[in-house]
Tab-separated table of C-alpha atoms in Angstrom:
chain	number	residue	atom	x	y	z
A	1491	MET	CA	42.435	-28.099	33.221
A	1492	SER	CA	44.451	-25.560	31.280
A	1493	ILE	CA	46.269	-22.730	32.990
A	1494	ARG	CA	45.575	-19.199	31.835
A	1495	TYR	CA	45.989	-15.575	32.800
A	1496	ASN	CA	42.435	-14.428	33.337
A	1497	VAL	CA	40.385	-11.451	34.424
A	1498	HIS	CA	36.976	-11.477	36.047
A	1499	SER	CA	34.730	-8.610	37.041
A	1500	ILE	CA	33.232	-9.206	40.459
A	1501	GLY	CA	29.502	-9.457	40.446
A	1502	THR	CA	29.083	-9.423	36.673
A	1503	ASN	CA	29.505	-13.129	35.993
A	1504	PRO	CA	27.794	-15.432	38.517
A	1505	LEU	CA	29.481	-18.452	36.940
A	1506	ALA	CA	33.003	-17.068	37.107
A	1507	LYS	CA	35.185	-17.880	40.086
A	1508	SER	CA	36.530	-14.545	41.258
A	1509	VAL	CA	39.140	-13.790	43.873
A	1510	ILE	CA	38.315	-10.830	46.072
A	1511	CYS	CA	41.137	-8.979	47.781
A	1512	SER	CA	40.025	-8.413	51.372
A	1513	ALA	CA	42.509	-5.570	51.721
A	1514	CYS	CA	41.177	-3.872	48.569
A	1515	SER	CA	37.445	-4.186	49.194
A	1516	ALA	CA	36.835	-1.068	47.103
A	1517	CYS	CA	38.088	-2.868	44.012
A	1518	SER	CA	35.260	-3.419	41.549
A	1519	ALA	CA	37.035	-6.202	39.719
A	1520	ILE	CA	39.736	-8.543	39.985
A	1521	ILE	CA	42.557	-9.960	40.245
A	1522	LEU	CA	45.261	-12.299	39.617
A	1523	ALA	CA	45.326	-14.569	36.721
A	1524	VAL	CA	45.841	-18.162	37.521
A	1525	THR	CA	45.010	-20.015	34.340
A	1526	PHE	CA	45.723	-19.903	30.594
A	1527	SER	CA	43.226	-20.867	27.919
A	1528	THR	CA	46.055	-22.210	25.792
A	1529	ALA	CA	49.047	-24.314	26.620
A	1530	VAL	CA	52.191	-22.596	27.752
A	1531	LEU	CA	55.127	-23.631	25.614
A	1532	ALA	CA	58.510	-24.646	26.967
A	1533	ASP	CA	60.786	-21.726	27.806
A	1534	ASN	CA	63.220	-22.453	24.975
A	1535	THR	CA	60.598	-23.334	22.377
A	1536	PRO	CA	60.062	-20.821	19.540
A	1537	VAL	CA	56.677	-19.202	19.964
A	1538	SER	CA	54.493	-18.108	17.088
A	1539	GLU	CA	52.820	-14.761	17.359
A	1540	LYS	CA	49.403	-16.370	17.221
A	1541	PRO	CA	49.742	-19.708	19.027
A	1542	LYS	CA	47.166	-22.358	18.272
A	1543	ALA	CA	44.825	-23.544	20.993
A	1544	ALA	CA	46.219	-26.556	22.756
A	1545	THR	CA	44.516	-29.898	22.913
A	1546	SER	CA	43.861	-31.400	26.332
A	1547	ALA	CA	46.936	-33.593	25.899
A	1548	GLU	CA	49.120	-30.563	25.225
A	1549	GLN	CA	47.931	-28.485	28.136
A	1550	VAL	CA	50.659	-27.983	30.692
A	1551	VAL	CA	51.254	-26.054	33.863
A	1552	ALA	CA	52.130	-22.396	33.372
A	1553	PRO	CA	55.849	-21.776	33.932
A	1554	TYR	CA	55.465	-19.558	36.983
A	1555	LEU	CA	53.399	-22.241	38.747
A	1556	ARG	CA	56.103	-24.882	38.505
A	1557	GLU	CA	57.991	-25.845	41.637
A	1558	ASP	CA	61.326	-24.896	40.046
A	1559	ALA	CA	60.092	-21.666	38.447
A	1560	PRO	CA	62.688	-18.871	38.553
A	1561	VAL	CA	62.024	-15.723	40.541
A	1562	PHE	CA	63.006	-12.098	40.353
A	1563	ASN	CA	65.357	-11.209	43.189
A	1564	LEU	CA	62.733	-8.805	44.494
A	1565	THR	CA	59.895	-8.936	46.993
A	1566	ALA	CA	56.690	-7.035	46.209
A	1567	ALA	CA	57.724	-4.289	48.635
A	1568	GLN	CA	61.185	-3.984	47.069
A	1569	PHE	CA	59.736	-3.826	43.554
A	1570	ARG	CA	57.258	-1.154	44.605
A	1571	GLU	CA	60.000	0.909	46.264
A	1572	LYS	CA	62.197	0.641	43.176
A	1573	PHE	CA	59.328	1.449	40.802
A	1574	ASN	CA	58.091	4.432	42.808
A	1575	ALA	CA	61.602	5.872	42.986
A	1576	ALA	CA	61.950	5.629	39.204
A	1577	TYR	CA	58.373	6.690	38.382
A	1578	PRO	CA	57.077	8.922	41.206
A	1579	HIS	CA	54.307	10.239	38.942
A	1580	MET	CA	53.027	6.657	38.506
A	1581	ALA	CA	53.475	5.540	42.114
A	1582	LEU	CA	52.041	2.153	43.098
A	1583	ALA	CA	50.099	1.685	46.320
A	1584	GLU	CA	51.115	-1.077	48.715
A	1585	TYR	CA	50.516	-4.630	47.480
A	1586	LYS	CA	47.875	-6.205	49.738
A	1587	PRO	CA	47.595	-9.981	50.272
A	1588	ILE	CA	44.827	-11.820	48.434
A	1589	LYS	CA	43.094	-14.719	50.117
A	1590	THR	CA	42.808	-17.686	47.760
A	1591	PRO	CA	41.449	-21.224	48.151
A	1592	GLU	CA	44.698	-22.665	46.763
A	1593	VAL	CA	45.954	-24.157	50.032
A	1594	LYS	CA	48.590	-26.349	48.378
A	1595	SER	CA	49.806	-23.694	45.971
A	1596	PRO	CA	53.530	-22.850	46.101
A	1597	LEU	CA	52.484	-19.214	45.663
A	1598	THR	CA	50.945	-16.372	47.576
A	1599	ARG	CA	49.329	-13.431	45.819
A	1600	ALA	CA	49.008	-9.718	46.394
A	1601	ALA	CA	47.476	-6.813	44.491
A	1602	SER	CA	47.695	-3.039	44.232
A	1603	ARG	CA	44.927	-0.819	42.869
A	1604	ILE	CA	46.203	1.815	40.438
A	1605	ASN	CA	42.835	3.277	39.477
A	1606	SER	CA	39.257	2.130	38.909
A	1607	THR	CA	40.177	0.101	35.819
A	1608	LEU	CA	43.825	-0.851	36.337
A	1609	TYR	CA	45.438	-3.137	38.907
A	1610	SER	CA	48.857	-4.621	39.465
A	1611	SER	CA	49.285	-8.027	41.056
A	1612	VAL	CA	52.122	-10.360	41.944
A	1613	ALA	CA	52.526	-14.109	42.295
A	1614	LEU	CA	55.084	-14.657	45.044
A	1615	ASP	CA	57.133	-17.712	45.875
A	1616	LYS	CA	55.662	-18.823	49.192
A	1617	ASN	CA	59.034	-19.648	50.724
A	1618	GLN	CA	61.246	-16.860	49.394
A	1619	ARG	CA	58.494	-14.207	49.139
A	1620	THR	CA	60.084	-13.095	45.875
A	1621	ILE	CA	58.216	-12.388	42.626
A	1622	ARG	CA	57.545	-15.153	40.115
A	1623	SER	CA	55.067	-13.231	37.999
A	1624	LEU	CA	54.373	-9.492	37.944
A	1625	GLN	CA	51.106	-8.520	36.300
A	1626	LEU	CA	48.974	-5.599	35.199
A	1627	THR	CA	45.258	-6.154	34.662
A	1628	TYR	CA	43.027	-3.699	32.838
A	1629	ILE	CA	39.269	-4.134	33.230
A	1630	PRO	CA	37.102	-1.767	31.148
A	1631	ALA	CA	34.564	0.244	33.104
A	1632	GLU	CA	31.038	-1.072	32.700
A	1633	PRO	CA	28.242	1.360	31.850
A	1634	THR	CA	25.548	1.669	34.504
A	1635	GLU	CA	21.840	2.367	34.185
A	1636	GLU	CA	22.266	5.549	36.199
A	1637	LYS	CA	25.082	6.815	33.990
A	1638	THR	CA	24.366	6.733	30.290
A	1639	GLU	CA	27.217	8.220	28.310
A	1640	LYS	CA	27.531	9.006	24.643
A	1641	ALA	CA	29.504	6.584	22.502
A	1642	GLU	CA	32.016	9.323	21.723
A	1643	THR	CA	32.643	9.954	25.429
A	1644	LEU	CA	33.007	6.250	26.163
A	1645	ALA	CA	35.460	5.838	23.292
A	1646	LYS	CA	37.528	8.765	24.556
A	1647	THR	CA	37.613	7.329	28.078
A	1648	GLU	CA	38.589	3.904	26.749
A	1649	LYS	CA	41.426	5.458	24.747
A	1650	ILE	CA	42.753	7.261	27.829
A	1651	ASN	CA	42.520	4.117	29.967
A	1652	ARG	CA	44.358	2.009	27.398
A	1653	ALA	CA	47.044	4.669	27.106
A	1654	THR	CA	47.515	4.436	30.873
A	1655	LEU	CA	47.835	0.646	30.600
A	1656	THR	CA	50.429	1.038	27.836
A	1657	ASN	CA	52.395	3.534	29.916
A	1658	TYR	CA	52.529	1.191	32.915
A	1659	ILE	CA	53.538	-1.767	30.743
A	1660	ALA	CA	56.336	0.361	29.276
A	1661	ALA	CA	57.454	1.423	32.750
A	1662	PHE	CA	57.488	-2.190	34.004
A	1663	ILE	CA	59.516	-3.268	30.975
A	1664	ASN	CA	61.964	-0.393	31.355
A	1665	LEU	CA	62.525	-1.188	35.025
A	1666	PHE	CA	63.642	-4.721	34.147
A	1667	GLU	CA	65.338	-3.721	30.884
A	1668	PRO	CA	67.102	-0.460	31.823
A	1669	THR	CA	69.182	-0.574	28.639
A	1670	LEU	CA	66.034	0.291	26.686
A	1671	THR	CA	65.180	3.946	26.269
A	1672	ALA	CA	61.780	5.191	27.393
A	1673	GLU	CA	60.797	5.425	23.729
A	1674	LYS	CA	61.865	1.831	23.007
A	1675	SER	CA	60.002	0.583	26.080
A	1676	GLN	CA	56.876	2.393	24.886
A	1677	GLN	CA	57.278	0.823	21.448
A	1678	LYS	CA	57.668	-2.633	23.014
A	1679	ALA	CA	54.517	-2.162	25.088
A	1680	THR	CA	52.541	-1.052	22.034
A	1681	GLU	CA	53.916	-3.975	20.021
A	1682	LEU	CA	52.964	-6.539	22.676
A	1683	LEU	CA	49.405	-5.239	22.929
A	1684	ALA	CA	49.049	-5.203	19.134
A	1685	LYS	CA	50.417	-8.714	18.606
A	1686	GLY	CA	48.464	-10.104	21.556
A	1687	LYS	CA	45.202	-8.420	20.562
A	1688	GLY	CA	42.329	-10.885	20.865
A	1689	ALA	CA	44.633	-13.743	21.908
A	1690	PRO	CA	43.914	-15.519	25.217
A	1691	PHE	CA	47.649	-16.172	25.451
A	1692	TYR	CA	50.543	-14.539	23.614
A	1693	GLN	CA	54.154	-14.456	24.727
A	1694	GLN	CA	57.528	-13.078	23.716
A	1695	THR	CA	60.858	-13.868	25.306
A	1696	GLU	CA	63.718	-11.421	25.395
A	1697	GLY	CA	66.925	-12.334	27.178
A	1698	THR	CA	65.971	-13.578	30.628
A	1699	LEU	CA	62.444	-12.158	30.476
A	1700	ARG	CA	59.084	-13.451	29.309
A	1701	PHE	CA	56.373	-10.970	28.322
A	1702	VAL	CA	52.791	-12.262	28.264
A	1703	ILE	CA	49.563	-10.738	26.974
A	1704	ALA	CA	46.189	-12.348	27.730
A	1705	ASP	CA	43.466	-10.409	25.910
A	1706	HIS	CA	39.922	-11.334	26.918
A	1707	ASN	CA	38.336	-8.600	24.809
A	1708	GLU	CA	35.566	-6.790	26.712
A	1709	LYS	CA	36.471	-8.622	29.942
A	1710	GLY	CA	39.901	-7.046	30.022
A	1711	ILE	CA	43.601	-7.520	29.371
A	1712	THR	CA	46.393	-8.922	31.512
A	1713	PHE	CA	50.086	-8.226	30.937
A	1714	ALA	CA	52.720	-10.240	32.770
A	1715	ILE	CA	56.476	-10.058	33.015
A	1716	GLU	CA	58.350	-13.087	34.333
A	1717	PRO	CA	61.922	-14.358	34.625
A	1718	ILE	CA	62.965	-17.362	32.546
A	1719	LYS	CA	65.780	-19.853	32.772
A	1720	LEU	CA	68.266	-19.880	29.936
A	1721	SER	CA	69.600	-23.140	28.563
A	1722	LEU	CA	73.353	-23.560	28.073
A	1723	SER	CA	72.927	-22.928	24.346
A	1724	ASP	CA	71.343	-19.556	25.127
A	1725	LYS	CA	74.218	-18.347	27.301
């Protein structure tokens, strides 16, 4: 099975395996991505902007799921405290544990609801409790029979929601790359979303960071930021 970053809306796809956060029962969608639909390339392998789908023989475990995967020197609580201090107007709620059936997984997971369409989640090293993968998941609001809105209104709402996603991506990037200006971080966020548009897996590496976009079209978008190991030739 391939490993991908994925998004599922609870209750909308009876065939999809969804993970429901017991501490965030009000969430209408969810949460953490655990698999890629394309192979994840080696950390020091050049990555094309539009990677080809992997064959079954090429499919490998996602980097953050490996036993020796690097971690940020931050717990979820420490990251949240640091983020909220830097961006009080975008404050994150507490990350709540997510129950998963992955008994043998080296990870634990937690999620924080930002609003009705945007969530942040973390994959934590089970032993160190530090972050291996920090993610943002945007799930478009689904129209209901009771609430029929005009196309123009829906488009406006979608634009606002995507702008919020972009702003949070930029803030996450800036927190880990403080040398970037707010403007440069915003440009990087916009660039990642543009280059990853429609791609089930797209990644960029910059220094000791990996940026990932998993765009599942109408099902939603996941952004991830992860630490990477540098080879001697990179240092």
